[in-house]
CSV table of C-alpha atoms in Angstrom, one decimal:
chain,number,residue,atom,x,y,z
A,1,UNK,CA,115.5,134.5,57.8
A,2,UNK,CA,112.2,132.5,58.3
A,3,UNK,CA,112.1,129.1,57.7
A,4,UNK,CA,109.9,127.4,55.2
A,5,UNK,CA,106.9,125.5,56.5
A,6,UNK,CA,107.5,122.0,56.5
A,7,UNK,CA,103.9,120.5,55.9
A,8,UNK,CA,101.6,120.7,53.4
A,9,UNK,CA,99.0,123.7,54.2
A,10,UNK,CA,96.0,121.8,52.1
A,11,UNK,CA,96.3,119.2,54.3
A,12,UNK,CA,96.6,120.5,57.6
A,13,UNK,CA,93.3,122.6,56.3
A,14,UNK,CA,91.5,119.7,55.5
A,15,UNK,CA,92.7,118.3,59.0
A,16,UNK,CA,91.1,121.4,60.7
A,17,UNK,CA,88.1,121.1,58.7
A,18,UNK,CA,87.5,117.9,59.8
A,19,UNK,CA,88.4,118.4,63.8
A,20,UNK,CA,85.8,121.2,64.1
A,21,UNK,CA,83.5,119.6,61.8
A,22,UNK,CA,83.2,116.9,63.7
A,23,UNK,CA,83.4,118.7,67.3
A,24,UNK,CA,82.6,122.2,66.8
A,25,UNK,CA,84.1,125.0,67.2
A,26,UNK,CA,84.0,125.0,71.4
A,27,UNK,CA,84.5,122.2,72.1
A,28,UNK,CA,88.0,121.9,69.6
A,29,UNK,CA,91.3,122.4,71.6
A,30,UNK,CA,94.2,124.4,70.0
A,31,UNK,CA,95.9,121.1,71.2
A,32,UNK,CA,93.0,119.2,69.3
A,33,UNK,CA,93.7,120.9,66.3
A,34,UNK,CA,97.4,120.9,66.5
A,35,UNK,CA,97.2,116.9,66.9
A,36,UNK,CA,94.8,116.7,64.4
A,37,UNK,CA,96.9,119.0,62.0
A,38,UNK,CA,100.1,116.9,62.5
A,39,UNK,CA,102.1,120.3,63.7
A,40,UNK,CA,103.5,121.1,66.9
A,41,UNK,CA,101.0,124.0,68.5
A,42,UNK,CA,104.0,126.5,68.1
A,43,UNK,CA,104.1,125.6,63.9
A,44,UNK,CA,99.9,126.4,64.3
A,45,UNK,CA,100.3,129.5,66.2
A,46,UNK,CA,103.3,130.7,63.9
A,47,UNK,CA,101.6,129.6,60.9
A,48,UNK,CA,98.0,130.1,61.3
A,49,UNK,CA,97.3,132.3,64.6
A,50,UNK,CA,95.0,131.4,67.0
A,51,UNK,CA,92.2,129.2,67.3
A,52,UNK,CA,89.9,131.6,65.8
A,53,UNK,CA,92.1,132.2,63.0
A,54,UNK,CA,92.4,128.5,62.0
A,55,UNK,CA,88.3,128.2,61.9
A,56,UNK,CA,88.2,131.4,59.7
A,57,UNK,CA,90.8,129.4,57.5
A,58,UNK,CA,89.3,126.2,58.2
A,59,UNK,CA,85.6,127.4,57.0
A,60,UNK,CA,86.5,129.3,54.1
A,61,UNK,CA,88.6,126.1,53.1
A,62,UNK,CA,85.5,124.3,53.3
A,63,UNK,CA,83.3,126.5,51.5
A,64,UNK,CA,85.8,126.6,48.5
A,65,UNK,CA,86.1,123.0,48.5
A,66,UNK,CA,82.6,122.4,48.9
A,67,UNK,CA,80.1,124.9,48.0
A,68,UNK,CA,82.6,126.8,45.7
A,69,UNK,CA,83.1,123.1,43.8
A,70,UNK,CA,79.6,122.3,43.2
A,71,UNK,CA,78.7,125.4,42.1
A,72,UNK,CA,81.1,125.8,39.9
A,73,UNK,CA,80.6,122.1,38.3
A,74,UNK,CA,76.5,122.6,38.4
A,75,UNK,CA,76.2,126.5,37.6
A,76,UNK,CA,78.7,126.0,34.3
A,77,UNK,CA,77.9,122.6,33.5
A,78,UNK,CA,74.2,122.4,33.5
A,79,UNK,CA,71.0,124.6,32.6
A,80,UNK,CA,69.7,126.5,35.4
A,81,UNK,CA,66.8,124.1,36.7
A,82,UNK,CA,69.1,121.3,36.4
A,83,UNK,CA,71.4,123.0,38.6
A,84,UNK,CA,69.6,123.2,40.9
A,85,UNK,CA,68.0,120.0,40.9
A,86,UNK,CA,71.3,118.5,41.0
A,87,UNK,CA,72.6,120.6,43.7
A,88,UNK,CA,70.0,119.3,46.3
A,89,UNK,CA,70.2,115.3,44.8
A,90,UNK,CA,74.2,115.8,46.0
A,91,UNK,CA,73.1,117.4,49.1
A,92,UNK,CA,70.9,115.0,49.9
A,93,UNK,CA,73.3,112.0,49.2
A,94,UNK,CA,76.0,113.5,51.1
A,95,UNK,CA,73.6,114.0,54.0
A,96,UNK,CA,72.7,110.5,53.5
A,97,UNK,CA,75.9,109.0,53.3
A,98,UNK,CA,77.4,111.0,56.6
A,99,UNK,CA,77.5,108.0,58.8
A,100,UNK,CA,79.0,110.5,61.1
A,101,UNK,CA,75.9,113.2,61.0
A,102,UNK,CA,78.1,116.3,60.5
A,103,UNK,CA,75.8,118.0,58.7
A,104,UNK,CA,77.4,121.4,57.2
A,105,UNK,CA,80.1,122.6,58.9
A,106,UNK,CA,78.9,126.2,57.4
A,107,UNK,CA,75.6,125.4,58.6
A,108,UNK,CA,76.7,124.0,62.1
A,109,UNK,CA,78.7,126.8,62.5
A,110,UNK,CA,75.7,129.2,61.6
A,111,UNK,CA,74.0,127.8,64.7
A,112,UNK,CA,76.8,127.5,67.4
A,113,UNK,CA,79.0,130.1,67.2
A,114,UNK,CA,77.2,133.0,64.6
A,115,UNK,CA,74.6,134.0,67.3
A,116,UNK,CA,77.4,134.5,69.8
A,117,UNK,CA,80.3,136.1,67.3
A,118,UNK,CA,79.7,139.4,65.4
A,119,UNK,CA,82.6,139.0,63.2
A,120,UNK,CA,81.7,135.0,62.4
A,121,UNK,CA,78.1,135.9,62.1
A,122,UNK,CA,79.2,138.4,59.7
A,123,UNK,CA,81.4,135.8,57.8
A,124,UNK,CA,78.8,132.9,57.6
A,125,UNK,CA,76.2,135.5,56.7
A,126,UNK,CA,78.6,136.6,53.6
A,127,UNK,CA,78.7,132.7,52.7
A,128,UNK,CA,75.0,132.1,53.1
A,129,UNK,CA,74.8,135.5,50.3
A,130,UNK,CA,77.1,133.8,47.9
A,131,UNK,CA,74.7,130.8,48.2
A,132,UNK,CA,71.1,132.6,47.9
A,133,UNK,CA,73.0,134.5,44.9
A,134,UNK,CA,73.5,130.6,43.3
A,135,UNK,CA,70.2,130.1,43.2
A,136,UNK,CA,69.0,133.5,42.2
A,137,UNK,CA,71.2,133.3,39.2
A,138,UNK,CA,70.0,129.6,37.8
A,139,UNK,CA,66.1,131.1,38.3
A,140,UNK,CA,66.7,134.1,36.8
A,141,UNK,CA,67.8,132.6,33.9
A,142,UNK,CA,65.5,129.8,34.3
A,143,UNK,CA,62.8,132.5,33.7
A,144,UNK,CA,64.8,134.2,31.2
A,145,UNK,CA,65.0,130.6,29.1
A,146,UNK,CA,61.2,129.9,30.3
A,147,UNK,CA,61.8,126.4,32.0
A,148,UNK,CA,61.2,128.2,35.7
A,149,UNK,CA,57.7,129.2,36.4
A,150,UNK,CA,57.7,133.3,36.5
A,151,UNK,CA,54.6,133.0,39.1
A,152,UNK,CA,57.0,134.0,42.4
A,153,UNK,CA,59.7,136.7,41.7
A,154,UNK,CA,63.7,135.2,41.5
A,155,UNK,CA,64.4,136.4,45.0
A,156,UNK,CA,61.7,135.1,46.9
A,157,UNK,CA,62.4,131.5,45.1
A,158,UNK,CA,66.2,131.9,45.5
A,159,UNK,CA,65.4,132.6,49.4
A,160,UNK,CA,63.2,129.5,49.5
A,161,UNK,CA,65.5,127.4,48.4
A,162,UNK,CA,68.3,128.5,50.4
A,163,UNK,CA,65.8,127.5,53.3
A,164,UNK,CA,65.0,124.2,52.2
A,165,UNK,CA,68.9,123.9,52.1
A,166,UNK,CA,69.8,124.8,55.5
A,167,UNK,CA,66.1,122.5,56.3
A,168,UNK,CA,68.1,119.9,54.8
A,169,UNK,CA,71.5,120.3,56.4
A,170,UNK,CA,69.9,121.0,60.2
A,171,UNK,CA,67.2,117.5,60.0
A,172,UNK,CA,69.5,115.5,58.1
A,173,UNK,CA,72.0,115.6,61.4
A,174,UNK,CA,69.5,113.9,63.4
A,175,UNK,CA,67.1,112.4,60.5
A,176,UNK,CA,68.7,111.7,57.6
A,177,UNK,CA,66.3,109.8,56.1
A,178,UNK,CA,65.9,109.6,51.7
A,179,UNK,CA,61.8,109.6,52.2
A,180,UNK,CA,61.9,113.2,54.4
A,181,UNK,CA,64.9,114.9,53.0
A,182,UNK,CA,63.7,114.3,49.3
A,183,UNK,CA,60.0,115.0,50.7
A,184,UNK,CA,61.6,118.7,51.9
A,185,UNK,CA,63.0,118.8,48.3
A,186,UNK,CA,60.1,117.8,46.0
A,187,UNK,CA,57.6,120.3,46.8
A,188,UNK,CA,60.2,122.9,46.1
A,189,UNK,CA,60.9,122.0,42.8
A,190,UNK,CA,57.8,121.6,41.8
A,191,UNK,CA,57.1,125.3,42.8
A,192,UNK,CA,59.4,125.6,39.9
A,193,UNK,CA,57.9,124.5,36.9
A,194,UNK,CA,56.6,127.0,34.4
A,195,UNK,CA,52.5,126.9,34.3
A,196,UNK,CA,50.5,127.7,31.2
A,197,UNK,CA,50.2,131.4,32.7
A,198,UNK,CA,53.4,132.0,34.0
């Protein structure tokens, strides 16, 4: 008969999240992340895998917690432009306030270990989707409602602002000054607004 696990799965998640967050995925140990969990490495093997197992955890742990989160408070709480305004006002705070300039671990990830893995490359692509597909659906019905300029089509806006986001994400690690990352957000939005002929 198996035994039951004897630590809390959340938290040794959110551990993991923050070892290779703040290290990457190379240069994390399975001993790093077994100290950093609080389990012995045979609980993380017997419970999670291997080292590439707890990052695929790990990751979609943080995009639930994260991405998942403040979609799901902006997309149902807000109107559409509003979303999306307040989507990049909290990423730009968050970049601001990381003393520690993680970035994005989804983002970090898409630039160390994506262009190198087929089947993570495959995974953060999925993610990157899911987050294009936010900001499709708040144009589209920003157009629909008329309070989103109809000049540019939903795609190619919803595209340009997944760019600005990753912009964001990628300077604010080594810049993460309010002036430039709202300076990369302004122009953006103002792309945006409805004109008399659109």
């Amino acid at each position: 008969m198996a035994r039951p696990r004897e630590f809390d799965e959340t938290a040794v998640l959110d551990a993991a999240v923050r070892q290779f967050w703040m290290y990457g995925y190379e240069a994390t140990s399975v001993r790093d992340l077994a100290q950093s969990m609080g389990i012995t490495g045979a609980s993380l093997y017997n419970a999670f895998g291997d080292k590439r197992s707890v990052f695929r955890r790990a990751l979609a742990h943080y995009v639930e917690t994260s991405f998942g989160d403040r979609v799901g408070r902006f997309e149902k709480g807000l109107p559409p432009k509003a979303a999306i305004e307040a989507f990049f006002r909290e990423i730009v705070e968050r970049s601001i306030q990381d003393k520690d300039r993680k970035g994005c671990l989804l983002v970090n990830s898409a630039l160390e270990v994506a262009p190198h893995d087929p089947d993570f490359q495959a995974t953060i692509a999925e993610v990157l989707v899911k987050v294009e597909a936010f900001f499709r659906r708040c144009v589209q019905a920003g157009q629909r409602d008329g309070e989103i300029s109809t000049t540019q089509s939903a795609e190619d806006l919803a595209r340009l602002l997944l760019g600005v986001h990753l912009g964001i994400r990628v300077l604010a690690r080594a810049r993460p000054e309010r002036a430039l990352l709202e300076g990369l957000v302004r122009p953006a939005l103002e792309l945006l607004k409805p004109t008399p002929s659109s």
